[in-house]
Coordinates of C-alpha atoms in Angstrom, one line a residue:
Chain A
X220 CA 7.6 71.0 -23.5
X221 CA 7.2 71.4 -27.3
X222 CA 4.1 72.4 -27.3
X223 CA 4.3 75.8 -29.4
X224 CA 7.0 74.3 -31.5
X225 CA 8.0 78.1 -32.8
X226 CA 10.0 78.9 -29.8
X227 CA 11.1 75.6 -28.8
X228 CA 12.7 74.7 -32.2
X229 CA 16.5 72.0 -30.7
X230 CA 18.4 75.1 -31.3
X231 CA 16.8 76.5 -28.7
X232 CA 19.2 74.8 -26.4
X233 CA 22.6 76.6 -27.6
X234 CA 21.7 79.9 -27.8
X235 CA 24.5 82.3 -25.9
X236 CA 22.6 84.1 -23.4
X237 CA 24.2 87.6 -21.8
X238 CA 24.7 87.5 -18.2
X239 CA 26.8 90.4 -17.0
X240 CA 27.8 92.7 -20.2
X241 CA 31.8 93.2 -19.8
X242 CA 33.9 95.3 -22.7
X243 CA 37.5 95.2 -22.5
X244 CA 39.6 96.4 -24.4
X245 CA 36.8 97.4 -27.2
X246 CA 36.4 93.5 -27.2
X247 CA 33.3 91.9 -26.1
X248 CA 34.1 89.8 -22.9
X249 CA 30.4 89.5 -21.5
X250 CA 29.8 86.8 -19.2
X251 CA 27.4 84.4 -21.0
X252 CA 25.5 81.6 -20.2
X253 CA 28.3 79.7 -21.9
X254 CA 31.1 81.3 -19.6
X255 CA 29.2 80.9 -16.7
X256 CA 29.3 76.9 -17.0
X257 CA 32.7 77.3 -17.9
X258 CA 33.0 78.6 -14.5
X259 CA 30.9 75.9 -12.9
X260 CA 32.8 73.5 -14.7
X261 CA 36.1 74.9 -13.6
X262 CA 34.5 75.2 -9.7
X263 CA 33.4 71.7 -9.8
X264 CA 36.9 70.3 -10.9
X265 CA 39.0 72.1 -8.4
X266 CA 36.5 72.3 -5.9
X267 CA 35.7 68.4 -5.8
X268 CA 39.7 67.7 -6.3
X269 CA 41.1 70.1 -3.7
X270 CA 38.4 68.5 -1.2
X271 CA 38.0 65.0 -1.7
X272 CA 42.2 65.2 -0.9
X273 CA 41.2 67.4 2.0
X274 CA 42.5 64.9 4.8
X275 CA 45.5 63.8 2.2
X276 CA 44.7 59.9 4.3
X277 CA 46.8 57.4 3.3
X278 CA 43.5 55.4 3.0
X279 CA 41.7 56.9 1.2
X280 CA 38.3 57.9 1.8
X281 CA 35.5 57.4 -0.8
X282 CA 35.3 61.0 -2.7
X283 CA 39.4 60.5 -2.8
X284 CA 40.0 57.6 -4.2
X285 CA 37.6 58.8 -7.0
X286 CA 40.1 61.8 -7.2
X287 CA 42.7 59.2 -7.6
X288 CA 41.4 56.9 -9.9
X289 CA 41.0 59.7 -12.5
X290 CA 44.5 61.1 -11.7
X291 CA 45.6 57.4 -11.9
X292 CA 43.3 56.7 -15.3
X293 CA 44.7 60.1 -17.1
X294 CA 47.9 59.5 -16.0
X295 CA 48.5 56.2 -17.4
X296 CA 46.5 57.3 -20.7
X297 CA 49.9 59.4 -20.7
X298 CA 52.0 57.1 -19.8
X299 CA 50.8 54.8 -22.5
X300 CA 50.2 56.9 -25.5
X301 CA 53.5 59.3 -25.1
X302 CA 55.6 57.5 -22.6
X303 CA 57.2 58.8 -19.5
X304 CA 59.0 61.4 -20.9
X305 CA 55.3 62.4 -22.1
X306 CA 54.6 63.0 -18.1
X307 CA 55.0 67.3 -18.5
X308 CA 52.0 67.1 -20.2
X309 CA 50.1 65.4 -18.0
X310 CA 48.8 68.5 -16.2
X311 CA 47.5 69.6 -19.5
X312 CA 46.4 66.5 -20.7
X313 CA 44.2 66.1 -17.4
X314 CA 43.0 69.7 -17.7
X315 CA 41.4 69.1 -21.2
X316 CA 40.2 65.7 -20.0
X317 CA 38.5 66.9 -16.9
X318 CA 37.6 70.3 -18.7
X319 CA 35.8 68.8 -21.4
X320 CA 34.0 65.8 -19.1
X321 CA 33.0 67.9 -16.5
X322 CA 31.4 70.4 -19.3
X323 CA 29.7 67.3 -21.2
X324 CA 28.4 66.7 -17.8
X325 CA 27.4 69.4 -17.0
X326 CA 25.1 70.0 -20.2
X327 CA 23.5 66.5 -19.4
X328 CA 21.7 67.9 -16.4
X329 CA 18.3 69.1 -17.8
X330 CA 17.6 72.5 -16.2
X331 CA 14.3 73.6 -18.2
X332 CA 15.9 77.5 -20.0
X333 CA 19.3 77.0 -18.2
X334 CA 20.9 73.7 -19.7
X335 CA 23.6 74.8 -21.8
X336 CA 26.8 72.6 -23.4
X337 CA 29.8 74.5 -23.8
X338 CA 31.6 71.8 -26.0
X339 CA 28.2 72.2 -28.5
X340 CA 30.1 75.3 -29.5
X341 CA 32.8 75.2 -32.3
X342 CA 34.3 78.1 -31.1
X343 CA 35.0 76.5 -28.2
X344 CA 36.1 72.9 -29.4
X345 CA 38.2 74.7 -31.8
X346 CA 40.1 76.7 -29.6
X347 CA 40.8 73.8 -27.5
X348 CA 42.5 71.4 -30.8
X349 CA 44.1 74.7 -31.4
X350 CA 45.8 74.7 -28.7
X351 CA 46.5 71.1 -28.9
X352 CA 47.6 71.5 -32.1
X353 CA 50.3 74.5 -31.6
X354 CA 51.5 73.2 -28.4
X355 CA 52.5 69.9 -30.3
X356 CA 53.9 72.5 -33.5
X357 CA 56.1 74.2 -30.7
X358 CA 57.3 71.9 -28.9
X359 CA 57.8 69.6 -31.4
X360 CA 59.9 72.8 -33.5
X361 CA 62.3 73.3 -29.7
X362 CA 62.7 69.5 -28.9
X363 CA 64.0 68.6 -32.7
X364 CA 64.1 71.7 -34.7
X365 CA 63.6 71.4 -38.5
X366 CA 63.6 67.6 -37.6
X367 CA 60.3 67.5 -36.7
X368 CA 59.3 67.6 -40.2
X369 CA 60.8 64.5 -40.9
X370 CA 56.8 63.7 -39.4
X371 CA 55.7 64.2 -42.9
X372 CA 58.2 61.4 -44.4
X373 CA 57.1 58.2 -43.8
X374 CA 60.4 56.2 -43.5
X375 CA 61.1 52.8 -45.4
X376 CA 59.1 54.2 -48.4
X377 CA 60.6 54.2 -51.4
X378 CA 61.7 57.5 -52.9
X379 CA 59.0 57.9 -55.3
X380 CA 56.4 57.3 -53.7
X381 CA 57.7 60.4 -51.5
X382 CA 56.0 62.7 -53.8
X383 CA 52.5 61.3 -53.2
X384 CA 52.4 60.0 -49.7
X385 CA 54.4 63.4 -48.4
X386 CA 51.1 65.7 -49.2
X387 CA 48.9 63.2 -47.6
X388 CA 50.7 63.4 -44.2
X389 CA 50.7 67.2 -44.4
X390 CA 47.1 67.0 -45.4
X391 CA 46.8 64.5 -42.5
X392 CA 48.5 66.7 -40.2
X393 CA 46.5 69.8 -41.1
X394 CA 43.1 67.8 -40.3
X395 CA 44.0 66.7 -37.2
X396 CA 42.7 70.0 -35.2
X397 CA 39.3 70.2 -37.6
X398 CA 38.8 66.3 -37.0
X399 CA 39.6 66.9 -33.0
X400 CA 37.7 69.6 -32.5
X401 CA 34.5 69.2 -34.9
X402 CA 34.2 65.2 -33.3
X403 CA 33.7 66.9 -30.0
X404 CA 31.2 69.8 -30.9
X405 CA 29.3 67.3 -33.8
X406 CA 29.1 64.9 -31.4
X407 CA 27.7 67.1 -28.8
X408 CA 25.2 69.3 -30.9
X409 CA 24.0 66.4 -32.9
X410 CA 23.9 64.1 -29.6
X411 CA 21.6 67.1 -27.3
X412 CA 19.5 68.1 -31.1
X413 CA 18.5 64.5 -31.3
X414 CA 17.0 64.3 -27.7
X415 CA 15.5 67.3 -28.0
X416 CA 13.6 66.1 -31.2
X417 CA 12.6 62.6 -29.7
X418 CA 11.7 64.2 -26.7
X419 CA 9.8 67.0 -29.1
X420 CA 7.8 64.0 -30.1
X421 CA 6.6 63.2 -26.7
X422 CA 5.1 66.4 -26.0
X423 CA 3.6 66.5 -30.0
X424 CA 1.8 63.0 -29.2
X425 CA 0.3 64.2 -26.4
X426 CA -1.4 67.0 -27.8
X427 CA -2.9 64.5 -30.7
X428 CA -5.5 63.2 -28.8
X429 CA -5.8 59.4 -29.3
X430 CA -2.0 58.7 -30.2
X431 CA -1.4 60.0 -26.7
X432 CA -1.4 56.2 -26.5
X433 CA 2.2 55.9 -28.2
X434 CA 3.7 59.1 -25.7
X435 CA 5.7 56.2 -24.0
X436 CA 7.9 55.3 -26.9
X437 CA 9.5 58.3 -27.9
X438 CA 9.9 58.6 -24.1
X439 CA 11.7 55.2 -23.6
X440 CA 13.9 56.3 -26.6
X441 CA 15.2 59.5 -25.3
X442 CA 15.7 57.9 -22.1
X443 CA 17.9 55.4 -23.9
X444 CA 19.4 58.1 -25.7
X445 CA 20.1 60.1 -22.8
X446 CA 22.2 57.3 -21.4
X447 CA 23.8 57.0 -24.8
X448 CA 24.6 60.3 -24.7
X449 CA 26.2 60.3 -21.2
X450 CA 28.2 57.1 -22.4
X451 CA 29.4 59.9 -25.2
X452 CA 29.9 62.7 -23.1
X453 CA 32.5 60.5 -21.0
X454 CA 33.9 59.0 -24.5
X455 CA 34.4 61.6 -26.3
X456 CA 36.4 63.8 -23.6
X457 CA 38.5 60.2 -23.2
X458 CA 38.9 60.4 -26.9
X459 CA 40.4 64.4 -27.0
X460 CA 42.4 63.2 -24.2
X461 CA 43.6 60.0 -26.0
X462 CA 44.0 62.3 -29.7
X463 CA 45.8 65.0 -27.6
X464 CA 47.9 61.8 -26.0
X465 CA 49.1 60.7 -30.0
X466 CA 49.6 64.0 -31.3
X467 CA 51.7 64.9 -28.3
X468 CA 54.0 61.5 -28.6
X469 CA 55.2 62.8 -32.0
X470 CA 56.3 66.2 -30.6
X471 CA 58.2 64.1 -27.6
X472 CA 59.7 61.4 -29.8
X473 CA 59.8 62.7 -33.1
X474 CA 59.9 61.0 -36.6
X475 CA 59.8 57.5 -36.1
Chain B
X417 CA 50.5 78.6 -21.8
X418 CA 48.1 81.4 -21.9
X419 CA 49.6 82.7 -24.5
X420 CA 48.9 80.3 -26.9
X421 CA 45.5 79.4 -25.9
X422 CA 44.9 82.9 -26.6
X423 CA 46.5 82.8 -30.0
X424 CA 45.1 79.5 -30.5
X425 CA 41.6 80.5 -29.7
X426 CA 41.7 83.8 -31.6
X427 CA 43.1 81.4 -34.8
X428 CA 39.9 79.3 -34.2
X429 CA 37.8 82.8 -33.7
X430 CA 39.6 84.0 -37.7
X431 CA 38.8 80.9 -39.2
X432 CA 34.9 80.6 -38.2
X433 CA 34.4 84.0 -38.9
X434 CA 34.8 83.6 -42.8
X435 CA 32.6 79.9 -42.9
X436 CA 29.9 81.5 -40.9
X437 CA 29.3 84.5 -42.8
X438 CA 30.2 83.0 -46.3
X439 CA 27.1 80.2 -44.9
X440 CA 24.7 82.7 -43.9
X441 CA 24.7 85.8 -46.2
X442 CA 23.3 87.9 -43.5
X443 CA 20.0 86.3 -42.3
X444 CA 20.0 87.5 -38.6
X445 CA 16.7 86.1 -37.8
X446 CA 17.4 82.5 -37.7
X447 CA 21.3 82.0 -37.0
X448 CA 22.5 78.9 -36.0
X449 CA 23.8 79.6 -32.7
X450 CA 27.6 77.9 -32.7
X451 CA 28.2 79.8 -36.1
X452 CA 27.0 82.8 -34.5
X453 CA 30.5 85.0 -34.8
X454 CA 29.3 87.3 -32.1
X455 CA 29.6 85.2 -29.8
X456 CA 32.5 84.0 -30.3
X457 CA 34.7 86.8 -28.5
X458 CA 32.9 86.3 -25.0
X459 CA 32.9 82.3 -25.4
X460 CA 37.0 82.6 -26.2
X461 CA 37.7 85.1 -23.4
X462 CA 36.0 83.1 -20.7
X463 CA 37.6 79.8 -22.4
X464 CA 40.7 81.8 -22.1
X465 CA 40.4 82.6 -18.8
X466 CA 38.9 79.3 -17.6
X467 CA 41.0 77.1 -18.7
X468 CA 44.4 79.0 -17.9
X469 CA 43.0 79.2 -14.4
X470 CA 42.0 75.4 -14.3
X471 CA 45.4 74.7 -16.0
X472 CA 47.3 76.6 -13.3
X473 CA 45.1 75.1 -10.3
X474 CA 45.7 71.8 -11.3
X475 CA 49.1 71.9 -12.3
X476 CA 50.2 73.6 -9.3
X477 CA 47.8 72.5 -6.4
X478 CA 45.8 69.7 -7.6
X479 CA 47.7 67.3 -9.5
X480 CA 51.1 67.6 -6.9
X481 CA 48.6 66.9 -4.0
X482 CA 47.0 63.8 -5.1
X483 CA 50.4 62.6 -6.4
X484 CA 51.9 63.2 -2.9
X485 CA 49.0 61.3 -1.5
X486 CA 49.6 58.6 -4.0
X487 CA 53.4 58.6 -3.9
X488 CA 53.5 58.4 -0.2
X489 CA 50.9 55.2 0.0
X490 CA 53.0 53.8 -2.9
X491 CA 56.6 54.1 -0.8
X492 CA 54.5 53.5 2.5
X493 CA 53.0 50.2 0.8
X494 CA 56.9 49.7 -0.4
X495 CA 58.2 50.3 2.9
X496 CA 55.7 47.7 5.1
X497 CA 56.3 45.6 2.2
X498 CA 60.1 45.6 2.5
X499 CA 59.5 45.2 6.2
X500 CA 57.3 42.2 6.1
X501 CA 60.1 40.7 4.0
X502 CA 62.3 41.4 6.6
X503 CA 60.2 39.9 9.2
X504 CA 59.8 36.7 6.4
X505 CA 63.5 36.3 6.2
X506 CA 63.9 36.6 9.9
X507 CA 61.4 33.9 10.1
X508 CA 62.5 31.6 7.9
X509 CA 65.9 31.9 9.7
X510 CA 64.0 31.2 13.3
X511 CA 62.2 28.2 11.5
X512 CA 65.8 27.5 10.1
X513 CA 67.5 27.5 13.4
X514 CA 64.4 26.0 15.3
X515 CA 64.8 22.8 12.6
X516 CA 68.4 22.6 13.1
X517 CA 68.0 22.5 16.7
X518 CA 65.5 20.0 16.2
X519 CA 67.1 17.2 14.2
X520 CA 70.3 17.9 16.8
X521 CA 68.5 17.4 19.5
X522 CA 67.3 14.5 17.6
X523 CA 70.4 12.6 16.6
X524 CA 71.3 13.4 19.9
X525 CA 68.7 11.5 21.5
X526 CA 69.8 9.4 18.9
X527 CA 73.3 8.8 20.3
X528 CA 72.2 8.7 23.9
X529 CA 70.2 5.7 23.4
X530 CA 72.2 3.6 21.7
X531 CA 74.6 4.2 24.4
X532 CA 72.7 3.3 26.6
X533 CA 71.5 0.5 24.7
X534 CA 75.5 -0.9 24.1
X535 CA 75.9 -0.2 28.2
X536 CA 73.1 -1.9 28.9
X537 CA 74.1 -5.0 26.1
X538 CA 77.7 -4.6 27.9
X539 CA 76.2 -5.0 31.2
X540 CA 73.9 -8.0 30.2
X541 CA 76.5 -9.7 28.3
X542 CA 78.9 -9.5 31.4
X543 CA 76.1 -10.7 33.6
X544 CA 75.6 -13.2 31.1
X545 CA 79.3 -14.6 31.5
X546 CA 79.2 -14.6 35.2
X547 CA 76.5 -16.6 34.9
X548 CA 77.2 -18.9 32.3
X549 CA 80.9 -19.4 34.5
X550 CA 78.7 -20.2 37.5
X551 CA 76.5 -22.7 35.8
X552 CA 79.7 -24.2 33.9
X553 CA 81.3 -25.0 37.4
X554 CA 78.2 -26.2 38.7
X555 CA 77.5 -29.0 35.4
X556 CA 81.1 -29.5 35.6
X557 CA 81.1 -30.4 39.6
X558 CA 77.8 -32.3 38.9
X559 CA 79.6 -34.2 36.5
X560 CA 82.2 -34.9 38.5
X561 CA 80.0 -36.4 41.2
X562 CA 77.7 -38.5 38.9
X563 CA 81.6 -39.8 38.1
X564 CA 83.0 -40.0 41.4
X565 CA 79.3 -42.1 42.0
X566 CA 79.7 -44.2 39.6
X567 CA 83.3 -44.8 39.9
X568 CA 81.9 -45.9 43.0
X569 CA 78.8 -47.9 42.3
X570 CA 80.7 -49.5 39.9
X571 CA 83.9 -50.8 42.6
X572 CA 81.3 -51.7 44.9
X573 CA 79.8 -53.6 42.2
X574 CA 83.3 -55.4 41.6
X575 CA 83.1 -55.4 45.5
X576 CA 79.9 -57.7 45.6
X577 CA 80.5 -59.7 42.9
X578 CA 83.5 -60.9 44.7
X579 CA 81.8 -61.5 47.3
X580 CA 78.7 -62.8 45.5
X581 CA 81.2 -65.1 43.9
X582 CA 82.5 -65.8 47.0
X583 CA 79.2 -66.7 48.9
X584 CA 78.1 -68.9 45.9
X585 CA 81.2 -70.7 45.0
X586 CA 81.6 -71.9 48.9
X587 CA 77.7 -73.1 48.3
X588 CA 78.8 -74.8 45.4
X589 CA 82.2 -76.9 46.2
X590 CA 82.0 -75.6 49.9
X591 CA 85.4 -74.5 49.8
X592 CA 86.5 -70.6 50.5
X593 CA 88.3 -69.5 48.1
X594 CA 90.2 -66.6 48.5
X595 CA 88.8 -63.2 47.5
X596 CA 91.9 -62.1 45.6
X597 CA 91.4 -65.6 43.3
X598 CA 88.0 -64.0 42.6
X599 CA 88.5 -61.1 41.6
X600 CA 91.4 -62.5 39.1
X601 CA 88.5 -65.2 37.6
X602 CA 86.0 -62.3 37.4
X603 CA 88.6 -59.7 35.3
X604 CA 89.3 -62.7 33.7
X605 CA 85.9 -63.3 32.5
Chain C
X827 CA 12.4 73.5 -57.2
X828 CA 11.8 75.3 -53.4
X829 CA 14.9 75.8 -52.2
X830 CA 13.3 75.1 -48.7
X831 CA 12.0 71.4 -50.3
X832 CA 15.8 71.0 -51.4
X833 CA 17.0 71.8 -47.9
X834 CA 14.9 68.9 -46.3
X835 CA 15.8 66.1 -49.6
X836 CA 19.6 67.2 -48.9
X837 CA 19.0 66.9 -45.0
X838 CA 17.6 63.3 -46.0
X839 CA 20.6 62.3 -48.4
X840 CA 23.0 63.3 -46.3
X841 CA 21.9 61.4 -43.6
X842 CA 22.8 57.9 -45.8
X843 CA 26.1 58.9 -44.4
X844 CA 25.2 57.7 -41.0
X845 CA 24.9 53.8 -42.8
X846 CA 28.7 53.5 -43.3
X847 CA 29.4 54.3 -39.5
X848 CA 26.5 51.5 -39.1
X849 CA 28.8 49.1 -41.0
X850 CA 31.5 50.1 -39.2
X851 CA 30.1 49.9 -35.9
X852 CA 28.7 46.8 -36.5
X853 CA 32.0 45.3 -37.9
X854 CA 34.0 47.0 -34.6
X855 CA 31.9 44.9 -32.0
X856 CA 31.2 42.0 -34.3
X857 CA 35.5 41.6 -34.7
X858 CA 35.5 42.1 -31.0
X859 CA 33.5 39.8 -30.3
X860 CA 34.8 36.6 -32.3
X861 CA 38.3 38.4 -31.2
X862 CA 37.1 37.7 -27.9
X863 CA 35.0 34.7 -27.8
X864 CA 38.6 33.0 -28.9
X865 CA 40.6 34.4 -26.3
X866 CA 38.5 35.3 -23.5
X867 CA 41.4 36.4 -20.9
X868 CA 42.7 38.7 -24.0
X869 CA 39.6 40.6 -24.3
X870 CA 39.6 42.9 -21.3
X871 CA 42.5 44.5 -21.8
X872 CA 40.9 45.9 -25.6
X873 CA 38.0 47.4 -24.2
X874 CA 39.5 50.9 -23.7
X875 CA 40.6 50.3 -27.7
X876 CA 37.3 48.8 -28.5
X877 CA 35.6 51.9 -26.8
X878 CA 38.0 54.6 -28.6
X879 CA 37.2 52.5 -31.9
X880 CA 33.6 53.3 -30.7
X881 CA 34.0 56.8 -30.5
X882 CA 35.9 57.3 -33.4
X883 CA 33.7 55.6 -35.9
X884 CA 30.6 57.2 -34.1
X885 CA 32.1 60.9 -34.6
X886 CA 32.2 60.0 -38.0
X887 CA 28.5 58.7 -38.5
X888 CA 28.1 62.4 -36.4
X889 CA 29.7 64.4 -39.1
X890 CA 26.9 63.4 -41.3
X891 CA 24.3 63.6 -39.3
X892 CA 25.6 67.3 -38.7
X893 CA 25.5 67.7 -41.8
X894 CA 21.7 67.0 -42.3
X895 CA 21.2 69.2 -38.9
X896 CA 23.2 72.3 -40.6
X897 CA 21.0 71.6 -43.5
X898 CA 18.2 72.1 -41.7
X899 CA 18.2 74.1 -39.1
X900 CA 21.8 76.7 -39.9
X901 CA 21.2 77.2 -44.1

């Protein structure tokens, strides 16, 4: 696998590939390797939620009550986090979640040249706490106007600490879409760099003659990786889900 | 919702731009990929388009039918639930009325055998009378025999003494005396 | 010094980052798991919090470790 180290170097693995070469508009909308999961991804959710309900059975068969379960789990992540007011952005909230699960997934099923992880992309992660981000801005600016700067005073402080601890909740504020969406791709690249390094070493020992003998352990730890890295794949899109969850409970309710 | 995942993701697009390129300095050869700007456009466009789709399919046909599904187990769950309380109350009413009818049914039994029970003392204790009359008059006509017998015995006894007395006092003096001397000597005595 | 030795000792520092999500790791389970050992019946309803905690601190420990990885392989 690493064998000639020069082409295989772990950046290998998230390198945008064109597909089908599409201009619009003067703009480049090719199909890439990276839209083309996207599409997979998006496939996968509808396809697998829009059948499992196929026969809609009031009990439910075993593909649909996975279907619910997940409905159920996002839904009371919503419920909890921003209340049932909060419930008009459950559709949103479970299109991230299942968005950016389905594409950590999907990047965790080795395909030797194909494997690709959309969420290893910042441009991708970052368009994603963008949108996060303004949706909470704008609603937050039509539910309570100018009020919903009142999100930057802390109440029950006294007045001059205002001066100080005012900045930090703006500063706060601002780094809430960099710290959403560079968690997500970080944890991703670093996450599918690492196992490609370990598993690097597997293929380096053996090539080195005697300490073939010691092939198994990097083996053994990129298989333990690998189900570390699943574990994160399946955290990490609970954990934009959760983020999206907070941010949007102080558009709903406000200053508290 | 489109709309601002497309100004969202072109924000995102701006901002990268100027960290990449202020990073790299030009070196084509060996760019990272994620901080590769020219990529960026095709990754947002398909983001774009992806995720308004998946936004739309699952807000519109997804989402409502797995929450139909759900909302109709959870009213049919209510509704067999309300019904099996029905069914409990009626129950317990049945049992109610079925324990009521019981402890009547067993005072009743109740009542009828002491009823019975004083009839049948009544009857006994009449019987008892009769018989207790009967055997009065019979002691009391016994009694009155044994007297009339020994009322009897006892003037024949006065009887023969006279004439015991008689029979010995002519052995004695050989004279007869009469019985009615006797019988005056005797009460005398 | 080569600036391509500097890349690999700055790769290297920066990856002492990674010991303070250690810590924190350590002292997330390790409070979870007195917090639990007292109150057993209390514990199962914190695992979705302990698991966010998780993912949090981790991401941090990450951005250091992307750091290294920029250092080596995007500079």
């Amino acid at each position: 696998m690493a064998a000639d180290g020069h082409d295989h170097s772990p950046i290998k693995q998230f390198e945008i590939k064109e597909l089908v070469p599409i201009d619009l508009f003067g703009i480049d909308a090719s199909l890439t390797n990276s839209g083309a999961y996207m599409l997979v991804g998006l496939g996968l959710i509808f396809g697998f939620l829009y059948f499992s309900t196929g026969g809609r059975s009031l009990v439910p068969t075993r593909l649909q009550s996975i279907s619910e379960l997940i409905y159920e789990f996002v839904a009371n992540t919503v419920r909890e986090n921003v209340g049932p007011k909060g419930m008009q952005f459950f559709p949103l909230v479970f299109s991230l979640f299942m968005f950016v699960l389905v594409v950590n997934l999907l990047g965790m099923i080795p395909i030797p040249g194909i494997t690709f992880t959309v969420t290893s992309h910042i441009a991708v992660t970052a368009a994603l706490a963008l949108l996060v981000i303004s949706i909470v801005i704008i609603y937050g600016l039509y539910k309570h106007g100018l009020g919903f700067f009142g999100l930057f005073v802390p109440s029950g402080v006294p007045a001059v600490l205002l001066p100080i601890l005012v900045p930090i909740e703006i500063i706060s504020f601002i780094s809430r879409p960099i710290s959403l969406s560079v968690r997500l791709f970080a944890n991703m690249l670093a996450g599918h760099i690492a196992l490609k390094i370990f598993a690097g070493f597997v293929g380096l020992l053996l090539g080195a003659g005697f300490w073939a003998l010691l092939a198994p352990l990097p083996l053994a730890l990129t298989v333990a990786l690998t189900a570390l890295e699943v574990l994160v794949a399946v955290l990490q899109a609970y954990v934009f889900a959760v983020l999206t969850c907070i941010y949007l409970n102080d558009a709903v309710h406000g200053a508290h | 919702m489109a709309e601002t995942n497309k100004i969202g993701g072109a924000d995102g697009a701006h901002k990268d731009v100027h960290t990449s390129t202020g990073a790299h300095g030009g070196s084509a050869e060996s760019k990272f990929p994620p901080f590769n700007t020219e990529t960026f456009a095709p990754q947002l466009v398909w983001l774009a388009l992806t995720f308004t789709l998946l936004y739309v399919l699952m807000s519109r046909i997804a989402l409502p039918r797995i929450g139909e599904v759900i909302e109709e187990r959870r009213e049919r769950i209510q509704r067999d639930l309300d019904t099996a309380e029905r069914l409990k109350s009626d129950t317990d009413k049945a049992l109610a009325d079925y324990e009521k009818a019981l402890s009547d049914a067993r005072s009743n039994a109740g009542a009828i055998a002491r009823e019975t029970r004083d009839k049948l003392d009544a009857k006994v204790a009449k019987r008892q009378a009769v018989v207790d009359a009967e055997i009065h008059d019979r002691i009391a006509d016994a009694e009155k025999r044994i007297q009339d017998t020994r009322t009897k015995a006892l003037a024949s006894v006065d009887e023969i003494a006279t004439d015991v007395a008689g029979a010995v006092v002519k052995q004695l003096i050989d004279s007869d005396v009469s019985p009615a001397d006797i019988r005056s000597a005797l009460s005398k005595g | 010094m080569d600036p391509e030795a500097a890349k690999y000792i700055g790769a290297g520092i920066a990856c002492l980052g990674m010991a303070g999500a250690g810590i924190g790791l350590g002292t997330l389970f390790g409070q979870f798991l007195s917090g639990a050992l007292r109150n057993p019946s209390a514990a199962d309803g914190q695992r979705g919090t302990l698991l966010l905690g998780f993912a949090l601190t981790e991401a941090l420990g990450i951005f250091s470790l992307l750091i290294a990885l920029l250092l080596l392989f995007a500079v």
